[in-house]
Short mmCIF file of C-alpha atoms (C1' of nucleotides) in Angstrom, two decimals:
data_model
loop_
_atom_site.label_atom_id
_atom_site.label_comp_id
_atom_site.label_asym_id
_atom_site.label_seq_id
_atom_site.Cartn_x
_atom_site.Cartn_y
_atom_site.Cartn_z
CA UNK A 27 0.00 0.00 0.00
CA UNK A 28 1.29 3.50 -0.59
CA UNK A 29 0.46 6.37 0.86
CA UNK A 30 -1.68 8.82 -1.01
CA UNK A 31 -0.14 12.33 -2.81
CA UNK A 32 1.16 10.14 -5.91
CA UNK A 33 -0.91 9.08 -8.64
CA UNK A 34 -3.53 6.07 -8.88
CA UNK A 35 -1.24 5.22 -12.45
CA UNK A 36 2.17 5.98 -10.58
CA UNK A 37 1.37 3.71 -7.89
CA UNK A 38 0.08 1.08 -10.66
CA UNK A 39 3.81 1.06 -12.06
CA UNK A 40 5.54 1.42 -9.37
CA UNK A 41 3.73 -1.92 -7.38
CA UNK A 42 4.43 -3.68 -10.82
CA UNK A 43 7.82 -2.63 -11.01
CA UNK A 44 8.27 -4.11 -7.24
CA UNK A 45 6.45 -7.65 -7.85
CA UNK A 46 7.83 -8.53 -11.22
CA UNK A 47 11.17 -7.94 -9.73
CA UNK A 48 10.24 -9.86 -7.33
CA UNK A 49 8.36 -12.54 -9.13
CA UNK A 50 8.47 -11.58 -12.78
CA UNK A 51 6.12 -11.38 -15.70
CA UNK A 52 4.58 -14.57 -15.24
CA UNK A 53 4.75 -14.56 -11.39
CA UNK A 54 2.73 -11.45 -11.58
CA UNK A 55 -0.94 -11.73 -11.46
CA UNK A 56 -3.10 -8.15 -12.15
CA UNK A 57 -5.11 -9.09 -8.95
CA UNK A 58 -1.89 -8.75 -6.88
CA UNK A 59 -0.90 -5.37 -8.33
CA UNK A 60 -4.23 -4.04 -7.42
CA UNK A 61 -3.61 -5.20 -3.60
CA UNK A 62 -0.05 -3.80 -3.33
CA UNK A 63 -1.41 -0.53 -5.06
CA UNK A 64 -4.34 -0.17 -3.25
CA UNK A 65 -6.40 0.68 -6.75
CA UNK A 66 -9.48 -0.85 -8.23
CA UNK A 67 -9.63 -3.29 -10.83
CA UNK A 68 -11.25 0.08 -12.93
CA UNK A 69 -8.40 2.11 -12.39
CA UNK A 70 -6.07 0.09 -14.00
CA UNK A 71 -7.94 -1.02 -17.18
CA UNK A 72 -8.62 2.92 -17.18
CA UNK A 73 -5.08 3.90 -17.03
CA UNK A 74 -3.39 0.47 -18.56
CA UNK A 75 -4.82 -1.39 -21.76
CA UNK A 76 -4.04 -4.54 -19.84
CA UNK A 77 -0.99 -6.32 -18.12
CA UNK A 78 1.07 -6.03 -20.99
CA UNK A 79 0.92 -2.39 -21.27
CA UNK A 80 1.09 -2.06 -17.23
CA UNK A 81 4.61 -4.12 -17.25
CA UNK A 82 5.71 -2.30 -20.01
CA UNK A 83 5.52 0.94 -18.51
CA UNK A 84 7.02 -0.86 -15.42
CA UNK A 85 9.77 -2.39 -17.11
CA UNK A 86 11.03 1.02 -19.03
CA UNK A 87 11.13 2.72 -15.43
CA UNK A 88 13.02 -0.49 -13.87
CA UNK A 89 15.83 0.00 -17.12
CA UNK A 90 15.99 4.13 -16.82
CA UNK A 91 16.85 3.49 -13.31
CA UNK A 92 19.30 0.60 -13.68
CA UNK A 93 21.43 2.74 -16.26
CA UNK A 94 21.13 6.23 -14.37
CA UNK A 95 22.30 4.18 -11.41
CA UNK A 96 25.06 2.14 -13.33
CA UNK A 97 26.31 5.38 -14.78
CA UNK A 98 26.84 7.24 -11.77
CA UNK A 99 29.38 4.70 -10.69
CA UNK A 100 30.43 4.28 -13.81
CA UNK A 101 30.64 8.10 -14.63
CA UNK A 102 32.87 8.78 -10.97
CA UNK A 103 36.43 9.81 -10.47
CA UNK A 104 39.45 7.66 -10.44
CA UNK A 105 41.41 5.51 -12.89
CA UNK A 106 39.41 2.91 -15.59
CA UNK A 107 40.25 0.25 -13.18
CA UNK A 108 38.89 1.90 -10.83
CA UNK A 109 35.61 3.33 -11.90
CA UNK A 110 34.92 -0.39 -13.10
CA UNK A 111 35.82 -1.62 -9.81
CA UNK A 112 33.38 0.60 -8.24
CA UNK A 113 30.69 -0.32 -10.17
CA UNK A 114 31.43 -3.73 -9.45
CA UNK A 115 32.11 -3.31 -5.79
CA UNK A 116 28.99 -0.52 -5.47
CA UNK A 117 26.00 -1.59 -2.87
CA UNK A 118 23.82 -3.98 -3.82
CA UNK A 119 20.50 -5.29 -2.52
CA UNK A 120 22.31 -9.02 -3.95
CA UNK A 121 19.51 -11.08 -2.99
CA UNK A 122 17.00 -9.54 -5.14
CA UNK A 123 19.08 -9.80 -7.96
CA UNK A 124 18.74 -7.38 -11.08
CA UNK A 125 15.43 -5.85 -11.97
CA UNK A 126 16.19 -5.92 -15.28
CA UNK A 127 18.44 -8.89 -16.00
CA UNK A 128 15.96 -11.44 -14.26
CA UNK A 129 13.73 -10.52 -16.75
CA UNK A 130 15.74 -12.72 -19.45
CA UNK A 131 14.65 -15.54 -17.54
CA UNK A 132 10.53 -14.93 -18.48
CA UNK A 133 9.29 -16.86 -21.36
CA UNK A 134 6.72 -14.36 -21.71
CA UNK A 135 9.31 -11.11 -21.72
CA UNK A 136 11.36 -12.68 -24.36
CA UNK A 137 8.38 -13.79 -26.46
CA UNK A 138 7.23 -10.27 -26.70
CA UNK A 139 9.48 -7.94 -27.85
CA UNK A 140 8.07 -4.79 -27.21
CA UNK A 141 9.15 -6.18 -23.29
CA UNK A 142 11.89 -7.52 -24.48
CA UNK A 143 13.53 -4.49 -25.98
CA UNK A 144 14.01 -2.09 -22.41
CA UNK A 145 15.81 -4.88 -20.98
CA UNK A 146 17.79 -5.71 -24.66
CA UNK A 147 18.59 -1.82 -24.25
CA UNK A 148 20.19 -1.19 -21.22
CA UNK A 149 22.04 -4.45 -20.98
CA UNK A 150 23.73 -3.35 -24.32
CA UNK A 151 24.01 0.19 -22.79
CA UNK A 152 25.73 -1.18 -19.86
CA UNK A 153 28.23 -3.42 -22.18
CA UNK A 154 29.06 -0.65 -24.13
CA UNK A 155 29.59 1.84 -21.37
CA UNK A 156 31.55 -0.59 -19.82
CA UNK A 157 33.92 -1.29 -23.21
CA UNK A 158 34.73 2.41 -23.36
CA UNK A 159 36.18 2.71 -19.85
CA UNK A 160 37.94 -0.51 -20.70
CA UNK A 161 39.23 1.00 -24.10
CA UNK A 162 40.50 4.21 -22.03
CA UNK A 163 42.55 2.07 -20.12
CA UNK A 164 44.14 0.31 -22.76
CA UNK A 165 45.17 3.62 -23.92
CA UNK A 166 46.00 5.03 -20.29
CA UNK A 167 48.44 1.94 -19.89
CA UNK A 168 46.49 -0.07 -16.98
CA UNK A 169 45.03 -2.68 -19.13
CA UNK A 170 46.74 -4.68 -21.84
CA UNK A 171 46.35 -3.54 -25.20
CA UNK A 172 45.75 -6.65 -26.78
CA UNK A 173 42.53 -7.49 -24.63
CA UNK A 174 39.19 -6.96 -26.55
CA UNK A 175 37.31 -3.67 -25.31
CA UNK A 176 33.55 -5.34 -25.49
CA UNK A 177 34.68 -8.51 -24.90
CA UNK A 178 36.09 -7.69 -21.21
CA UNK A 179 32.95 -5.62 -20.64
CA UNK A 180 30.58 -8.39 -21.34
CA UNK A 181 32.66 -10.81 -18.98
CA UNK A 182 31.89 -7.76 -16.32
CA UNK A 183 27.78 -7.58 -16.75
CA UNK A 184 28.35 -11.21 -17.24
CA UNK A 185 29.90 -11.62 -13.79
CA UNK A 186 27.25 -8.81 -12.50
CA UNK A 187 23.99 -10.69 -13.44
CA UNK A 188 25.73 -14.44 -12.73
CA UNK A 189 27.02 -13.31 -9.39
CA UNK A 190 23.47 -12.78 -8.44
CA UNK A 191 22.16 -16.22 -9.57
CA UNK A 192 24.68 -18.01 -7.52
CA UNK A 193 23.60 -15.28 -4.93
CA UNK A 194 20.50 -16.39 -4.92
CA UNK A 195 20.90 -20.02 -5.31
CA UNK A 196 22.91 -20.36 -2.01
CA UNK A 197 20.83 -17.94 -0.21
CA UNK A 198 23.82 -15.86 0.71
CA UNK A 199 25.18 -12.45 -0.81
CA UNK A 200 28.66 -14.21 -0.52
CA UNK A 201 28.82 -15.93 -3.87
CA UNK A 202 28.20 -12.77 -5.80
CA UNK A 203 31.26 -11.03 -3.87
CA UNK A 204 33.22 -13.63 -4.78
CA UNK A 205 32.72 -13.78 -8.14
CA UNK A 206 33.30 -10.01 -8.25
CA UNK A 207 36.55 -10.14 -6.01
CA UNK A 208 37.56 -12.95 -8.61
CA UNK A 209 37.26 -10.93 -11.70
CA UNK A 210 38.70 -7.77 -10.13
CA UNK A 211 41.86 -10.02 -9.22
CA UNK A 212 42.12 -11.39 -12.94
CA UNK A 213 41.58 -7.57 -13.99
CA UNK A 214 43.87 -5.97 -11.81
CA UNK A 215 46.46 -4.08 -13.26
CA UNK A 216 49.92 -6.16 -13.04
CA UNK A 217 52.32 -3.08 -13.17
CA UNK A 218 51.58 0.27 -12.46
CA UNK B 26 4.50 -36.37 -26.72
CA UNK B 27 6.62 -39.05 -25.97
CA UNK B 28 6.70 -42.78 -27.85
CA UNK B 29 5.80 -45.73 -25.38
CA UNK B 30 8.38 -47.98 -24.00
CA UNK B 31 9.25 -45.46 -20.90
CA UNK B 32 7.39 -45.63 -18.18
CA UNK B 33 4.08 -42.85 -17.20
CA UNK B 34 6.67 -41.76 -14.76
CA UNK B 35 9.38 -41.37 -16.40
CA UNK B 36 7.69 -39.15 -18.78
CA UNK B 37 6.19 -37.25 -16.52
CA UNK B 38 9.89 -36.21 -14.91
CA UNK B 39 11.34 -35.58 -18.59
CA UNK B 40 8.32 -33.17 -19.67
CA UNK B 41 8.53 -31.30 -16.55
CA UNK B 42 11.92 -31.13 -16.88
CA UNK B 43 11.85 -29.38 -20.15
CA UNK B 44 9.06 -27.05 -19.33
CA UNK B 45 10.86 -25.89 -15.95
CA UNK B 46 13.64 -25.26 -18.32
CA UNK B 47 11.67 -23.32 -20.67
CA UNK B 48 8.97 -21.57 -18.70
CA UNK B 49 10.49 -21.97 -15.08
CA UNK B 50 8.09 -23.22 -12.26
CA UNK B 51 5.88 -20.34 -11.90
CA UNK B 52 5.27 -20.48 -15.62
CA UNK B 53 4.89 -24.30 -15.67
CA UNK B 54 1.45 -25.82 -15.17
CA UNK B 55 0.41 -29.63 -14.34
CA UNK B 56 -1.85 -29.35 -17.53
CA UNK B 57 1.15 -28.34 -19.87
CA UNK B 58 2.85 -31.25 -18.01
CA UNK B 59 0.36 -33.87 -18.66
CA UNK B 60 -0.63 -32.36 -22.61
CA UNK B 61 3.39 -32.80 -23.24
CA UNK B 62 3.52 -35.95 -22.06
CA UNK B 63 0.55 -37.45 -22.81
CA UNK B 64 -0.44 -38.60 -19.21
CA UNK B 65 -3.90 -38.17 -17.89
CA UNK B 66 -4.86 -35.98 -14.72
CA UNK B 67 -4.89 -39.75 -12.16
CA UNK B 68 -1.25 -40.77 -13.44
CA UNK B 69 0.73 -38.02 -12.23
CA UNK B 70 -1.33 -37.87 -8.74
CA UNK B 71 -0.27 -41.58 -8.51
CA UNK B 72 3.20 -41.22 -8.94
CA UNK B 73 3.57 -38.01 -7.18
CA UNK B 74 2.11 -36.32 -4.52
CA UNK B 75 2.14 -33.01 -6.56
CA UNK B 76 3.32 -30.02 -8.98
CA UNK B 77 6.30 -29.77 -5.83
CA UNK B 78 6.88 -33.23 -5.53
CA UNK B 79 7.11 -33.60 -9.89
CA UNK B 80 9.33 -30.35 -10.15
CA UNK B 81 11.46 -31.76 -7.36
CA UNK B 82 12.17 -35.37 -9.04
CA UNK B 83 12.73 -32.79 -12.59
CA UNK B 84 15.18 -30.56 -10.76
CA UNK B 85 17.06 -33.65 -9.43
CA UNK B 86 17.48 -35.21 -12.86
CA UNK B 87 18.24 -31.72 -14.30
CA UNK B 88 21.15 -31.21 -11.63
CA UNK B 89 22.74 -34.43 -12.21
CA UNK B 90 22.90 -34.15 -15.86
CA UNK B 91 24.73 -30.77 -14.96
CA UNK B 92 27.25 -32.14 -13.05
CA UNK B 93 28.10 -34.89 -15.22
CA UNK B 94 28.25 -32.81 -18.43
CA UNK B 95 30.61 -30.37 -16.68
CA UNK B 96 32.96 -32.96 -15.43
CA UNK B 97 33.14 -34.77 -18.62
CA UNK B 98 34.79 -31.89 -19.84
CA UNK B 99 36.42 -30.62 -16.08
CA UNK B 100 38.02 -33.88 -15.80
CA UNK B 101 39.49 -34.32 -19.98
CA UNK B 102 43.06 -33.71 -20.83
CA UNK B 103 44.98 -30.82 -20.60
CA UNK B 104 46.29 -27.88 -18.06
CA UNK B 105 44.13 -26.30 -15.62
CA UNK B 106 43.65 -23.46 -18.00
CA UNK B 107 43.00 -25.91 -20.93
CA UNK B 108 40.26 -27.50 -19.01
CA UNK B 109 38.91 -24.75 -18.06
CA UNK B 110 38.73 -23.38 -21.86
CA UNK B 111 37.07 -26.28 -22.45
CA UNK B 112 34.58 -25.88 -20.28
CA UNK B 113 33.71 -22.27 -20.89
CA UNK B 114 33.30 -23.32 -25.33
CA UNK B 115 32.27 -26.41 -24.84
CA UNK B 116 28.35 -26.62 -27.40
CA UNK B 117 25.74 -24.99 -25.63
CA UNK B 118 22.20 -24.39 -26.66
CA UNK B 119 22.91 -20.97 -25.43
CA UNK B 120 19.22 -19.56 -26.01
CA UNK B 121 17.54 -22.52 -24.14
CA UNK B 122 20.05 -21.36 -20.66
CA UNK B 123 21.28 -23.31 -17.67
CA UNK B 124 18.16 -25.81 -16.72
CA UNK B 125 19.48 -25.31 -12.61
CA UNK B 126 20.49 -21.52 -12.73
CA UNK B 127 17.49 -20.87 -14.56
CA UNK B 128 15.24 -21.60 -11.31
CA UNK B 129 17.07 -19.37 -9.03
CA UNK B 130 15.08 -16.54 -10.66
CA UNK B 131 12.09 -18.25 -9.55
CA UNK B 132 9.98 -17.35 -6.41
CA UNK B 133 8.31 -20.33 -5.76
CA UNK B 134 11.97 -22.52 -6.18
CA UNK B 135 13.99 -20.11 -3.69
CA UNK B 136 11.01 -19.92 -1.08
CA UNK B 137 11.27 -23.81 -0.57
CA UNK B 138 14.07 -24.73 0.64
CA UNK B 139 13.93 -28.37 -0.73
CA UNK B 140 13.25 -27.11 -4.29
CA UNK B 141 16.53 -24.57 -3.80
CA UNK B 142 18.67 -27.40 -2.12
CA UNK B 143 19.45 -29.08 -5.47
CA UNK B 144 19.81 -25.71 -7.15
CA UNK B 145 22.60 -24.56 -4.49
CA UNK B 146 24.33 -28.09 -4.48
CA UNK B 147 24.58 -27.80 -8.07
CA UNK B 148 26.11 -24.50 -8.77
CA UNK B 149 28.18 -24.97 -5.38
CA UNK B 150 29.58 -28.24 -6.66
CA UNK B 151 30.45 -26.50 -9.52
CA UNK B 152 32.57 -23.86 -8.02
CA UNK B 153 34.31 -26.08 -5.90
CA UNK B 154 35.14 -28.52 -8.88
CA UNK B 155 36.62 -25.42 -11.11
CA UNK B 156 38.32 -23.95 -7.52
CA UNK B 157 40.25 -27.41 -7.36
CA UNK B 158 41.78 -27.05 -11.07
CA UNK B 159 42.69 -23.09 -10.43
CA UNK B 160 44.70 -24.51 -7.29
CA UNK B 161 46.13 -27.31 -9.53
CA UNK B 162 47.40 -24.27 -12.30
CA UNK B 163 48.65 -22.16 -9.41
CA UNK B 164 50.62 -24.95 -8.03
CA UNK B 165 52.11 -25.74 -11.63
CA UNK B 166 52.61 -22.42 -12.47
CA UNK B 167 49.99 -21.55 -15.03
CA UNK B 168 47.96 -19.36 -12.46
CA UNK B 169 49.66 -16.62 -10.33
CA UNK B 170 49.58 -17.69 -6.96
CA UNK B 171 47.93 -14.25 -5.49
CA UNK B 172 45.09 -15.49 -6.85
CA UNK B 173 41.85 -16.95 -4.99
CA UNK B 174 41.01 -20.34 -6.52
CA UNK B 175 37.11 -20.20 -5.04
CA UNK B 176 36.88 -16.46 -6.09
CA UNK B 177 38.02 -16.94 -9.49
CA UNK B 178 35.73 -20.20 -10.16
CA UNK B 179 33.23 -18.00 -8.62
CA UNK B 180 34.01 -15.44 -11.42
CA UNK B 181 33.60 -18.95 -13.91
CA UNK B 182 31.09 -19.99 -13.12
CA UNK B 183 29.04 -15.99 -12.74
CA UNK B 184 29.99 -15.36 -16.25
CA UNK B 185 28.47 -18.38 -17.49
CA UNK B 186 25.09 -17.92 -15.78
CA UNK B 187 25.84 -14.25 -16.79
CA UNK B 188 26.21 -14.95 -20.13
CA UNK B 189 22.76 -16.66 -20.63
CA UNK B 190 21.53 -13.81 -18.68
CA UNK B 191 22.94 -11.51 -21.45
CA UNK B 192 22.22 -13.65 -24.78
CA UNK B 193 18.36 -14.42 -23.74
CA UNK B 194 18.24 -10.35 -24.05
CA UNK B 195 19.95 -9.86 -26.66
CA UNK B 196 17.98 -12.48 -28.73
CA UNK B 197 21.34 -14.27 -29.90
CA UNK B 198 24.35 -16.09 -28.77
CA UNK B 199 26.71 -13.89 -29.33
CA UNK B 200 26.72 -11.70 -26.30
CA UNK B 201 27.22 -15.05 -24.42
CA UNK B 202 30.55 -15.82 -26.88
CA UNK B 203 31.83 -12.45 -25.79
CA UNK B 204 31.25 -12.59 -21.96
CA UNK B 205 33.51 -15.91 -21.90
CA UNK B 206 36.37 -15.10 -24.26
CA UNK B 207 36.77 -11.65 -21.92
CA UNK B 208 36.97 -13.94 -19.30
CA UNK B 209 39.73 -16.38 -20.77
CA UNK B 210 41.77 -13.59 -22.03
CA UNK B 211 41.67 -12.06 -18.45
CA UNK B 212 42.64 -15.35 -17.24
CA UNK B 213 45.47 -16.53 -19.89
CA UNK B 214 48.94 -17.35 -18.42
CA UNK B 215 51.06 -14.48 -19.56
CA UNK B 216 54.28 -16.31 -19.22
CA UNK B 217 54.67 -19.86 -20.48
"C1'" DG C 11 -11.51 8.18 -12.80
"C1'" DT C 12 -13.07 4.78 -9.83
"C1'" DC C 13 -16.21 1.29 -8.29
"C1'" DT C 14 -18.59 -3.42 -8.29
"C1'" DA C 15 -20.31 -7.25 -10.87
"C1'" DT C 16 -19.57 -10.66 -13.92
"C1'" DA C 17 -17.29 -13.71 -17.36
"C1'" DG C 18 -14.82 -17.74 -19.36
"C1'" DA C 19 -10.66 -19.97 -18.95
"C1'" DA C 20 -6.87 -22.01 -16.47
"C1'" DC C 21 -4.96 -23.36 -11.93
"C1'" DG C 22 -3.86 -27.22 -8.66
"C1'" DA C 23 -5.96 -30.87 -6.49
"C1'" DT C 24 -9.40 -34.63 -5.07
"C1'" DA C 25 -12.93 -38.49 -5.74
"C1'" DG C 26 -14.23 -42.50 -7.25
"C1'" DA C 27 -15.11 -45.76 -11.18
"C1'" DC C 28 -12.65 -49.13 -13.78
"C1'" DG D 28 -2.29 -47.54 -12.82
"C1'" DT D 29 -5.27 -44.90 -15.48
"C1'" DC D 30 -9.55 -42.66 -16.52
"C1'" DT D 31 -13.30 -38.98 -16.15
"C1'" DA D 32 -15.81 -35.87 -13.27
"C1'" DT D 33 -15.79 -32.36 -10.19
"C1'" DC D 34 -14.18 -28.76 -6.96
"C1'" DG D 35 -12.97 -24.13 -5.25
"C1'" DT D 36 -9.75 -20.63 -6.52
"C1'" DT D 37 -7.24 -17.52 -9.34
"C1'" DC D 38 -6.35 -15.42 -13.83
"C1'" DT D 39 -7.11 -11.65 -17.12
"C1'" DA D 40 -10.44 -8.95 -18.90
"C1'" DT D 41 -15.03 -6.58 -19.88
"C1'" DA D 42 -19.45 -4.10 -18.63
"C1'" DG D 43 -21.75 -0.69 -16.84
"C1'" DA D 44 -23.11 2.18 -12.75
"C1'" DC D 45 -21.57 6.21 -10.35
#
DNA sequence: GTCTATAGAACGATAGAC
DNA sequence: GTCTATCGTTCTATAGAC
């Protein structure tokens, strides 16, 4: 339930955003956004053509957020290495895992792709953010020139959106900060 | 549909096995399990007491066949590294994602902790397996001894889960090709 | 814009005949 | 062991009053 001053429609998306990151697409039943909003079954078919549209809306909010808050990190002082290290190393609610990235994981998200494409967007976003820090360190000297730019930045989401399934599996944020702590050590700089 | 000469059982396991992996357990129903394999409503409430008890038989079989594909290529021929390799190329049906990792994403698996236990023995087994062979390269040499077997097999075994995570969005393999060969130049022996 | 009433289908399970 | 019938609930959506 949220308190009133925000919109029957903002309350709509933001209860969806909540429950399909916490159950996803096909976890999420209309009947239980209605309860966690407090709004009618009228309101939403008012405001929403249906759940499709609803999870849409929720779903572009849940990737604008994941990138502004990626590229803060990303965007921060300090060396390549260490921008990318902070982003790695940045809090982390672990055991809810990635509002966006879980997504993959919903037959019905990646038969659609109108839902498909916000999450298709900002994990490429996030890939090629990541490539151009790693290609300014080439350049600065801390990483080796022969690595591959985009490769090493999809080994870093990769390790991001893996860390939280083994996260997840154990029951334990430890896993994830392994995996992290792992790639950091294989990405460290070996002179400087 | 399956062709006779397996048991009503055993059919029931396999199709729930293959719709866990495609839909997850949320998005799996005992209808779609009985229309795929061609079992009526009484034969799966004989053999099991349940959807739980079904999934939990399907996630068994599913984590077994896990482990023994990744130590028929963790245990070949080669150097730690080499095996390694291996493992990260070996054929994947990259689209289709891990059939274990897969379920951490689901509510209803994580909230029970007998559904999770196979999950979490699975992917833990799995670090510990790939942690062994990074000890065996630091000890001959091919790994730098600063390094943390059980983070970096945490970083593995992340960017594979990762990986899926990243081709499912992107609608192709590709991103998944990327995410490992980062990895494996990161973790190349720079001397030999 | 929001409410309640209603709809047809699917959900997960049980009962009881064969 | 397998079948059909049935159950109460939830799912997603529509209708129509207010």
């Amino acid at each position: 339930m949220y308190s009133s001053g925000v919109s029957t429609s903002e309350r709509l998306i933001e209860s969806t955003r909540e429950l399909l990151w916490e159950r996803g697409y096909v976890g999420t039943s209309p009947k239980a956004i209605l309860e966690r909003s407090g709004a009618g079954q009228g309101s939403m078919y008012h405001h929403f053509r249906g759940k499709p549209d609803l999870a849409l809306a929720a779903i572009r909010r849940s990737a604008e957020e994941t990138r502004a808050t990626a590229d803060a990190v990303l965007a921060g002082p300090g060396t390549p290495y260490q921008r990318i290290e902070a982003y790695l190393l940045r809090e982390r609610d672990v055991l809810r895992g990635c509002p966006v990235g879980r997504l993959t994981m919903d037959p019905d998200v990646i038969a659609d792709d109108a839902l498909r494409a916000p999450v298709d967007e900002t994990l490429d976003w996030l890939r090629t953010r990541i490539a151009g820090i790693v290609e300014e360190g080439k350049e600065q000297g801390g990483f080796a020139p022969a690595l591959d730019s985009s490769e090493v930045a999809a080994a870093v989401v990769a390790t991001v959106q893996g860390g939280y399934v083994l996260a997840r599996a154990s029951g334990s944020p430890a896993a994830f900060d392994a995996g992290v702590r792992g790639l950091l050590a294989l990405l460290a700089p070996r002179e400087r």
